[in-house]
XYZ file of C-alpha atoms in Angstrom:
620
model
C -0.285 -0.100 -0.202
C 2.739 2.093 0.885
C 4.148 1.303 -2.648
C 0.668 2.503 -3.986
C 1.280 6.111 -2.401
C 4.551 6.302 -3.935
C 2.688 5.345 -7.283
C 0.212 8.251 -6.950
C 2.648 11.011 -5.733
C 4.948 10.363 -8.835
C 2.208 10.100 -11.260
C 0.747 13.553 -9.554
C 4.400 14.740 -9.476
C 4.788 13.927 -13.881
C 1.553 15.107 -14.049
C 2.165 18.929 -12.871
C 2.754 21.424 -15.949
C 2.357 24.380 -14.086
C 2.194 26.626 -10.906
C -1.803 26.396 -10.985
C -1.525 22.714 -10.818
C 1.081 22.845 -8.051
C -1.511 23.403 -5.644
C -4.412 21.105 -6.117
C -0.741 17.836 -5.937
C 0.919 19.553 -2.916
C -2.904 19.570 -1.311
C -3.545 15.558 -2.317
C -0.233 14.604 -1.258
C -0.616 15.449 2.113
C -3.728 14.292 2.685
C -2.126 10.718 1.029
C 0.508 11.328 3.961
C -2.301 11.811 6.206
C -3.949 8.396 5.239
C -1.147 6.292 5.527
C -1.869 5.498 8.752
C -5.236 4.035 7.193
C -3.110 1.955 4.919
C -0.742 0.576 8.033
C -3.982 -0.650 9.466
C -5.762 -2.224 6.357
C -2.193 -3.981 5.562
C -2.409 -5.382 9.347
C -5.894 -6.401 8.607
C -4.914 -8.413 5.762
C -1.827 -10.224 7.705
C -4.904 -11.306 10.033
C -6.708 -12.560 7.373
C -9.662 -10.434 6.681
C -8.646 -10.011 3.061
C -11.711 -9.795 1.443
C -12.425 -6.359 2.764
C -9.625 -4.394 2.374
C -8.354 -6.260 -0.619
C -11.106 -4.608 -2.680
C -10.435 -1.339 -1.052
C -6.113 -2.211 -2.203
C -7.405 -3.032 -5.719
C -9.838 0.330 -6.515
C -6.902 2.655 -5.541
C -4.454 1.224 -7.127
C -6.077 0.871 -10.210
C -7.488 3.931 -10.544
C -3.923 5.307 -9.917
C -2.757 2.970 -13.073
C -5.445 4.914 -15.255
C -4.248 8.355 -13.850
C -7.772 9.165 -12.120
C -5.521 10.015 -8.927
C -8.009 12.310 -7.524
C -10.473 10.024 -7.084
C -7.748 7.917 -5.379
C -7.293 10.809 -3.094
C -11.018 10.844 -2.300
C -11.736 6.804 -1.455
C -8.314 7.156 1.146
C -10.399 10.117 2.500
C -13.192 8.111 2.155
C -11.472 5.198 4.483
C -9.733 7.691 7.010
C -13.507 9.411 7.415
C -14.762 6.529 7.535
C -12.830 5.320 10.879
C -13.837 8.541 11.899
C -17.297 8.084 11.803
C -17.321 5.020 12.980
C -15.263 6.687 16.396
C -18.154 8.463 16.779
C -21.097 6.355 16.155
C -19.323 3.786 18.180
C -18.895 6.707 20.916
C -22.362 7.827 20.881
C -23.822 4.225 21.236
C -21.929 3.305 23.577
C -22.279 5.905 25.875
C -25.266 5.010 27.729
C -23.104 1.742 28.520
C -20.060 3.291 30.072
C -22.308 5.968 32.153
C -21.636 4.178 34.879
C -17.851 4.481 34.535
C -17.578 7.808 34.328
C -19.454 8.230 37.698
C -17.499 5.168 39.732
C -16.261 7.188 43.182
C -12.458 7.016 43.682
C -12.471 8.932 47.354
C -15.254 8.124 50.269
C -15.344 9.966 53.580
C -14.149 7.653 56.457
C -15.412 8.778 60.009
C -13.372 8.385 63.166
C -15.415 7.234 66.504
C -14.850 10.887 67.527
C -16.318 12.069 64.236
C -13.521 13.129 62.522
C -13.682 12.582 58.662
C -11.062 11.648 56.751
C -10.981 11.084 52.931
C -9.490 8.185 51.693
C -9.239 6.055 48.382
C -12.179 3.591 48.680
C -9.875 0.700 48.470
C -9.156 1.811 52.237
C -12.327 1.269 53.360
C -12.738 -2.257 55.284
C -16.304 -3.876 55.914
C -17.294 -1.925 59.380
C -15.814 1.318 58.673
C -18.510 3.939 59.263
C -18.641 6.252 55.982
C -20.146 9.943 55.560
C -22.441 10.293 52.136
C -22.655 14.106 51.415
C -25.509 15.444 49.425
C -25.819 14.326 45.975
C -22.664 12.169 46.334
C -22.757 8.470 45.130
C -22.456 5.572 47.531
C -18.905 4.958 47.451
C -19.336 1.154 48.661
C -22.454 -1.116 50.297
C -23.198 -0.613 53.256
C -26.186 -0.152 55.783
C -27.978 3.019 56.265
C -27.000 4.515 59.911
C -29.132 7.532 59.691
C -32.686 7.860 60.751
C -33.909 8.061 57.166
C -32.583 8.807 53.371
C -33.778 9.598 49.454
C -31.964 7.534 46.854
C -30.996 7.696 43.355
C -30.780 4.391 41.932
C -31.576 5.144 38.345
C -27.649 4.751 37.774
C -28.384 0.671 38.941
C -31.458 -0.058 37.890
C -32.926 2.075 35.808
C -35.294 3.616 38.077
C -36.229 6.687 37.986
C -38.177 7.959 41.202
C -35.981 8.366 44.325
C -36.261 5.338 46.977
C -36.463 6.673 50.797
C -34.588 3.942 52.463
C -34.645 3.787 56.800
C -32.237 2.692 59.872
C -30.652 -0.546 58.640
C -31.518 -1.053 55.728
C -29.645 -1.727 52.596
C -27.742 0.907 50.886
C -25.854 -0.449 47.508
C -22.650 1.739 45.958
C -23.575 3.933 42.396
C -26.717 4.822 43.900
C -26.841 8.414 44.763
C -27.607 9.998 47.766
C -30.247 12.616 48.447
C -30.144 16.325 49.572
C -28.945 15.305 52.927
C -26.014 14.200 54.075
C -26.335 10.386 55.896
C -23.961 8.050 57.349
C -23.541 4.451 56.598
C -21.524 1.330 57.995
C -19.752 -0.717 55.211
C -20.584 -3.923 55.033
C -18.109 -4.818 51.633
C -15.106 -3.749 50.600
C -15.350 -1.672 47.296
C -13.516 -4.537 45.379
C -16.607 -6.532 46.341
C -19.502 -4.138 46.496
C -22.152 -4.365 43.895
C -20.971 -0.681 41.693
C -17.512 -2.141 41.259
C -19.402 -5.142 40.349
C -21.378 -3.716 37.610
C -18.677 -1.708 36.590
C -16.414 -4.797 35.881
C -19.865 -5.823 34.042
C -19.866 -2.515 31.699
C -16.065 -2.867 31.391
C -16.651 -6.436 29.950
C -19.558 -6.135 27.691
C -17.399 -2.304 26.289
C -14.173 -4.357 24.741
C -15.868 -6.949 23.694
C -15.767 -7.482 19.880
C -18.919 -8.028 18.087
C -18.863 -11.560 16.269
C -20.717 -9.917 13.206
C -17.653 -8.703 11.979
C -16.357 -11.890 10.893
C -19.847 -12.483 9.415
C -19.280 -9.456 7.477
C -15.585 -11.039 6.306
C -17.538 -13.478 4.691
C -20.102 -11.127 3.027
C -16.917 -8.976 1.469
C -15.992 -12.354 -0.193
C -18.333 -13.177 -2.230
C -19.253 -9.325 -2.797
C -15.583 -8.740 -3.626
C -15.914 -11.667 -6.430
C -18.667 -10.153 -7.947
C -17.369 -6.276 -7.832
C -14.156 -8.090 -9.875
C -16.604 -9.639 -12.427
C -18.279 -6.912 -13.056
C -15.348 -4.253 -13.307
C -14.165 -7.035 -15.834
C -16.779 -7.598 -17.858
C -17.268 -3.509 -18.229
C -13.393 -3.183 -19.370
C -14.155 -6.469 -21.366
C -16.796 -4.527 -23.463
C -16.057 -1.150 -22.928
C -12.487 -1.738 -24.492
C -11.338 1.535 -21.737
C -9.718 0.049 -18.338
C -10.429 3.723 -17.017
C -14.320 1.684 -16.875
C -12.095 -0.991 -14.526
C -11.430 1.044 -11.867
C -14.695 3.280 -12.396
C -15.958 0.739 -11.338
C -13.607 -0.707 -8.023
C -14.174 2.798 -7.051
C -17.714 2.297 -5.608
C -16.937 -1.379 -4.974
C -15.347 -0.518 -1.509
C -16.992 -2.282 1.149
C -17.101 -0.127 4.087
C -20.557 -0.428 5.174
C -18.744 -4.023 5.425
C -16.458 -2.789 8.473
C -18.428 -0.344 9.734
C -21.957 -1.476 9.729
C -22.508 -4.350 11.930
C -20.219 -3.569 15.113
C -22.050 -0.277 15.749
C -25.574 -1.801 15.263
C -23.866 -4.338 17.734
C -22.735 -1.600 20.369
C -25.930 0.651 20.089
C -27.923 -2.505 20.691
C -25.935 -3.168 24.037
C -26.263 0.587 25.123
C -30.326 0.430 24.618
C -30.313 -2.790 26.265
C -28.037 -1.007 29.816
C -30.456 1.759 29.442
C -33.252 -0.895 29.675
C -31.535 -2.455 32.902
C -30.261 -5.447 31.600
C -26.221 -5.291 30.656
C -25.265 -7.690 28.175
C -21.546 -8.617 28.941
C -20.397 -9.769 25.105
C -21.957 -8.790 21.611
C -21.958 -12.285 20.801
C -25.194 -12.969 22.919
C -27.090 -10.730 20.148
C -26.653 -13.358 18.068
C -27.859 -15.981 20.071
C -31.082 -13.908 21.063
C -31.302 -13.589 17.559
C -31.172 -17.122 16.869
C -32.368 -18.725 20.025
C -35.367 -21.490 20.288
C -35.605 -22.191 23.512
C -35.751 -20.927 27.415
C -34.974 -22.413 31.129
C -35.862 -20.738 33.748
C -35.426 -21.625 38.041
C -38.199 -21.090 40.180
C -37.791 -19.582 43.325
C -36.397 -16.230 42.990
C -36.804 -16.107 39.053
C -40.522 -16.824 38.435
C -41.788 -16.318 41.413
C -40.638 -13.702 44.155
C -38.137 -16.065 46.404
C -39.920 -14.122 49.708
C -42.891 -16.594 50.910
C -45.294 -13.815 51.988
C -48.530 -14.526 54.677
C -51.448 -15.739 52.199
C -53.586 -17.208 55.434
C -54.371 -16.924 59.828
C -56.192 -20.108 60.650
C -56.964 -19.814 63.976
C -58.636 -23.613 65.748
C -62.037 -23.637 66.976
C -60.582 -23.808 69.952
C -58.312 -21.441 70.332
C -61.022 -19.237 68.499
C -63.768 -20.536 71.504
C -60.833 -19.395 73.928
C -61.335 -15.460 72.083
C -58.176 -15.939 70.079
C -59.421 -13.762 66.470
C -56.954 -14.812 63.745
C -56.070 -11.181 64.309
C -54.743 -11.844 68.213
C -53.806 -15.284 66.719
C -51.199 -13.297 64.222
C -50.414 -10.095 67.200
C -48.814 -13.343 68.998
C -46.783 -15.276 66.533
C -45.884 -12.271 64.710
C -44.739 -10.458 68.088
C -42.797 -13.834 69.011
C -41.225 -14.006 65.980
C -39.532 -10.766 66.154
C -36.656 -12.608 68.540
C -36.053 -15.148 65.056
C -33.663 -14.200 62.663
C -35.543 -16.442 59.998
C -36.854 -15.575 56.521
C -40.047 -16.709 57.661
C -40.695 -14.922 60.574
C -39.561 -11.833 58.286
C -42.547 -13.070 56.338
C -44.474 -13.049 59.016
C -43.570 -10.048 60.855
C -44.102 -8.246 57.261
C -47.572 -10.049 56.895
C -49.420 -8.773 60.296
C -47.643 -5.112 59.426
C -49.482 -5.557 56.167
C -52.612 -5.933 57.847
C -51.856 -3.085 60.458
C -51.792 -5.820 63.368
C -50.043 -3.672 66.013
C -46.893 -5.684 67.421
C -45.458 -5.884 71.129
C -42.007 -6.705 72.026
C -41.504 -10.166 73.685
C -40.884 -10.468 77.395
C -38.306 -13.584 77.135
C -37.327 -15.676 74.002
C -35.813 -18.892 73.058
C -34.920 -19.927 69.499
C -34.298 -23.459 68.516
C -32.401 -22.991 65.493
C -34.211 -25.037 62.362
C -37.338 -25.457 64.461
C -38.615 -22.258 66.373
C -38.994 -19.528 68.492
C -40.611 -19.511 72.104
C -41.485 -16.490 73.646
C -43.809 -14.684 76.649
C -46.054 -12.483 74.627
C -48.661 -9.829 76.629
C -47.982 -12.770 79.700
C -48.862 -15.213 77.762
C -46.212 -18.032 76.109
C -46.387 -18.726 72.478
C -44.633 -21.010 70.532
C -44.427 -20.575 66.372
C -42.286 -23.213 64.845
C -42.825 -26.548 62.608
C -44.941 -28.616 63.305
C -43.406 -31.426 65.128
C -41.557 -28.606 67.637
C -45.178 -27.779 68.431
C -46.390 -30.962 68.715
C -43.332 -31.232 71.536
C -44.246 -27.527 73.207
C -48.189 -29.139 73.205
C -47.570 -32.781 74.349
C -49.077 -34.226 71.537
C -50.098 -34.387 68.277
C -51.400 -32.149 65.470
C -53.350 -32.493 62.420
C -52.023 -31.003 59.353
C -53.378 -28.179 57.972
C -54.583 -28.305 54.410
C -52.399 -26.530 51.672
C -52.567 -26.098 48.368
C -48.964 -26.228 45.893
C -47.043 -23.999 46.497
C -48.113 -22.779 50.368
C -46.285 -23.636 53.934
C -47.566 -23.506 57.621
C -46.123 -22.326 60.307
C -47.931 -24.065 63.892
C -49.138 -21.778 66.720
C -48.986 -22.406 70.352
C -50.517 -20.337 72.902
C -50.354 -21.312 76.586
C -49.534 -24.771 76.215
C -51.923 -25.676 73.419
C -52.684 -25.747 69.616
C -53.664 -22.479 67.890
C -53.591 -22.287 65.046
C -51.040 -22.405 61.701
C -50.324 -18.946 59.963
C -50.378 -20.465 55.792
C -46.975 -19.069 53.547
C -46.817 -18.726 50.024
C -44.322 -17.575 47.604
C -45.895 -15.924 44.890
C -45.507 -15.979 41.451
C -44.469 -12.564 39.501
C -47.214 -10.526 38.439
C -44.958 -10.145 35.206
C -44.212 -13.324 34.824
C -46.962 -14.757 32.503
C -46.846 -11.456 30.480
C -43.298 -11.994 29.956
C -43.691 -15.490 28.080
C -46.000 -14.124 26.534
C -43.971 -12.104 24.747
C -41.452 -14.364 24.107
C -43.888 -16.554 22.614
C -44.910 -13.827 20.487
C -40.902 -13.200 19.359
C -40.605 -16.686 18.324
C -39.971 -18.717 21.660
C -42.136 -21.707 21.898
C -40.345 -24.068 24.056
C -39.711 -23.438 27.567
C -38.844 -25.533 30.959
C -38.735 -24.543 34.476
C -35.759 -26.053 36.424
C -36.643 -25.924 40.448
C -34.990 -27.956 43.268
C -38.671 -27.975 44.892
C -41.042 -30.675 45.166
C -43.115 -31.949 41.434
C -46.410 -30.969 43.218
C -45.002 -27.039 43.857
C -43.449 -26.732 40.323
C -46.085 -28.510 38.513
C -48.368 -26.208 40.264
C -46.864 -22.898 38.851
C -45.700 -24.020 35.873
C -49.324 -24.941 34.893
C -50.398 -21.046 36.157
C -47.363 -19.989 33.501
C -48.512 -22.365 30.600
C -44.898 -23.902 31.234
C -45.267 -27.844 30.022
C -41.999 -29.021 30.578
C -40.782 -29.270 34.032
C -38.084 -31.108 36.355
C -38.644 -30.160 39.950
C -35.998 -31.658 42.717
C -33.314 -30.832 40.773
C -29.485 -30.417 41.719
C -27.728 -28.081 40.356
C -25.950 -30.272 38.384
C -29.454 -31.544 37.381
C -29.597 -28.451 35.648
C -26.973 -28.282 33.552
C -27.297 -32.168 32.304
C -31.435 -30.987 31.595
C -29.889 -28.308 29.675
C -27.406 -29.734 27.817
C -30.477 -32.541 26.872
C -32.286 -29.438 25.217
C -32.245 -29.742 21.849
C -34.128 -27.063 20.380
C -31.181 -24.363 20.184
C -29.696 -22.135 20.934
C -30.877 -22.079 25.033
C -31.298 -19.394 27.193
C -31.548 -20.127 31.102
C -32.259 -17.472 33.717
C -31.803 -17.687 37.315
C -30.579 -15.549 40.020
C -29.310 -17.708 42.910
C -25.550 -19.310 43.383
C -26.927 -22.652 42.546
C -27.416 -21.448 39.310
C -24.302 -20.363 38.149
C -23.214 -23.849 36.676
C -26.776 -24.072 34.567
C -26.337 -20.362 33.390
C -22.933 -21.068 31.872
C -23.403 -24.135 30.616
C -26.458 -22.573 28.716
C -25.895 -20.770 25.241
C -27.064 -17.711 27.132
C -27.501 -17.659 30.548
C -29.331 -14.632 32.348
C -29.035 -13.837 36.042
C -30.896 -11.885 38.162
C -28.803 -9.900 39.667
C -30.370 -7.107 41.658
C -29.758 -9.146 45.047
C -26.388 -9.389 44.688
C -26.030 -12.929 43.624
C -21.873 -12.605 42.248
C -21.889 -16.153 41.050
C -25.137 -16.532 39.143
C -24.102 -12.863 37.853
C -20.251 -13.635 36.730
C -20.992 -17.292 35.239
C -23.883 -14.963 33.128
C -23.988 -13.915 29.588
C -26.205 -11.103 30.719
C -27.141 -9.937 34.071
C -30.773 -7.939 34.967
C -30.024 -5.368 37.533
C -33.786 -4.523 38.522
C -35.734 -6.811 40.437
C -38.058 -7.808 36.926
C -38.197 -10.662 34.918
C -39.725 -8.491 32.318
C -35.878 -7.505 31.698
C -35.407 -11.184 30.329
C -37.737 -10.008 27.431
C -35.994 -6.812 27.104
C -33.103 -8.457 26.579
C -33.874 -10.765 23.986
C -35.816 -8.789 21.799
C -33.537 -5.906 21.882
C -31.017 -8.545 20.757
C -33.173 -9.608 17.596
C -34.164 -6.299 16.975
C -30.339 -5.234 16.817
C -29.218 -8.466 14.684
C -32.536 -7.287 12.275
C -30.743 -3.803 12.496
C -27.113 -5.049 11.501
C -27.866 -7.220 8.559
C -30.338 -4.271 7.358
C -27.315 -1.869 7.254
C -24.955 -4.790 5.843
C -27.394 -5.113 2.914
C -28.434 -1.180 2.214
C -24.846 -0.832 1.760
C -24.016 -3.529 -0.561
C -27.460 -2.394 -2.474
C -26.105 0.800 -2.962
C -22.580 -0.297 -4.037
C -24.478 -2.438 -6.470
C -26.556 -0.217 -8.153
C -23.711 2.307 -8.361
C -21.073 -0.424 -10.231
C -23.783 -1.213 -12.686
C -23.926 3.072 -13.521
C -20.568 3.074 -13.180
C -20.406 -0.361 -15.234
C -21.684 1.306 -18.320
C -20.183 4.423 -18.287
C -22.277 6.798 -16.262
C -20.562 7.567 -13.388
C -16.986 9.384 -13.213
C -14.649 8.247 -11.014
C -13.903 11.089 -8.678
C -17.941 10.791 -8.644
C -18.224 7.269 -7.780
C -15.719 7.922 -5.393
C -17.576 10.356 -3.590
C -20.983 8.231 -3.718
C -19.222 4.964 -1.808
C -18.834 8.052 1.142
C -22.676 8.476 0.973
C -23.188 4.868 0.678
C -20.697 4.392 4.188
C -22.793 7.000 6.091
C -26.113 5.277 4.671
C -25.100 2.143 6.429
C -24.188 4.012 9.792
C -26.953 5.850 10.360
C -28.753 2.756 9.339
C -26.964 1.125 12.126
C -27.714 3.822 14.799
C -31.348 2.708 15.000
C -30.404 -0.070 17.248
C -29.620 2.310 19.485
C -33.241 3.491 19.642
C -36.859 2.106 19.636
C -39.540 1.300 22.110
C -39.810 -0.520 25.465
C -41.096 -3.836 24.554
C -42.373 -4.588 27.943
C -43.473 -0.654 29.702
C -46.084 -1.551 31.634
C -46.390 -5.434 31.545
C -49.896 -5.737 32.215
C -51.624 -8.173 29.739
C -54.031 -5.827 28.727
C -51.699 -3.117 27.907
C -49.145 -5.504 25.798
C -52.082 -7.180 23.786
C -53.320 -3.684 22.714
C -49.814 -2.633 21.877
C -49.333 -5.230 19.824
C -52.961 -5.123 18.142
C -52.083 -1.106 17.248
C -49.256 -2.177 16.116
C -50.232 -4.907 13.905
């Protein structure tokens, strides 16, 4: 290519016959020298095996120089240089949302000593247990718990939620959220390196640096495109007898759209997905979404909330005869449960608060690990826990209370007698069914649910969601085996817990519900959902499919325009200098088309069935 530059410069110099011709020659020579860097890059691409695209560009420039079309050769060089600049601009525009988290990453923190002295330290120096002052409108540097009475935080950078969130003392505060208008203090629970924000930053860096596989696909397009271009150019020369015609055809055949369109579209799509609360870690995932045929879901914490909630209170007839109403039974049980750290105890307490039941502080309490708790509440002996635990308290067998699939019971004894049961259930997410409907609408027909729960509970949830393939009582290895055995591929797996990490890695695409900080699952997954919202799964998949479609459209548009201009040039109606500028127009069209991948409506704006169905009908 440097030899081509020398040929162009020498030929241009020999053609200078007057002072008036010297100025454009000098300007052209200066432009060619400034474009030398582009040629070096092209040679590196040739050596790496991407010969389809760059071979045609070199051939076009060489042909233009050989027939004396020096300005046309110069325009091609400037076109390539300008194309690189446009690609840089387009990529920057496409990735600005994806990399927004990086710009706000805190570097220092205000550590408070016991006497209240504040010292500014690098965030790497913070340790769990440190007290940290977060001033108004500052980014929280590490994960912690709120020490102040209350605080208001903007979580949009992590979750996309536009409204500020109010937290109370003892609530978890994630790094990366922005504090409100009043300073607060938190106690660090993790180091900066292990905190949520730094984890997301690492995901963003990985996503931004990934290489789009569609570039290799573009090179596969370029090989037949190069052959067709050379064939058209050769036939134009053969029938016209004019070698200039050969150069005029190749000038408009430089396939920059193949180089530019795919990576710009992919980065734009990843940016759009990130804005919607789903970080796609590698651009190869977008193409897999485009071809996906099956989805597999974990149940607990994915299709369901993973947090049992109180659905019923059942007082025994004897307890009711003793004056224990359902609310009174719940008041005694929830008051006793305040002494327990168990997840089910939290669910009982929240259920009581939701019903407006006033709780009392227990006078004494004793918790038996994995069994239950005993306490004195309002002068009464209260025991809450498993049926076998309550049977030991009352000294007699207790009949099982009737349960529907997915429900579990906590039994209560008051004054040494069986008083009733509290019924809890892990509720299906309100938008799980609608999410599956959207996936079906976009071509996914095969769904599987994998869970460690018993078969009755699993089938009950699956029936409500329209999932016909269920595997219950699964260990992590069982889930991996099930995903490997799915024949309709690529298969996408959605999970949330540490036990889902192996199967997320085994699937063609792994999606982690990462809002609750399941680090192992997030690191194994290809996509991380930042909101505790399963609808983002549908969002990521639809964005992936639309992005690949846009990339292919941009490539097709560029090739079609180039072929049209080649045919015009073949009959002698497109001079080389004009053709070179026409190819620049083709590049701009391809880039602008590719940038369409960064825009699009939210496919799940409300995720209410009626809203979604009406939007589909309106667009039909």
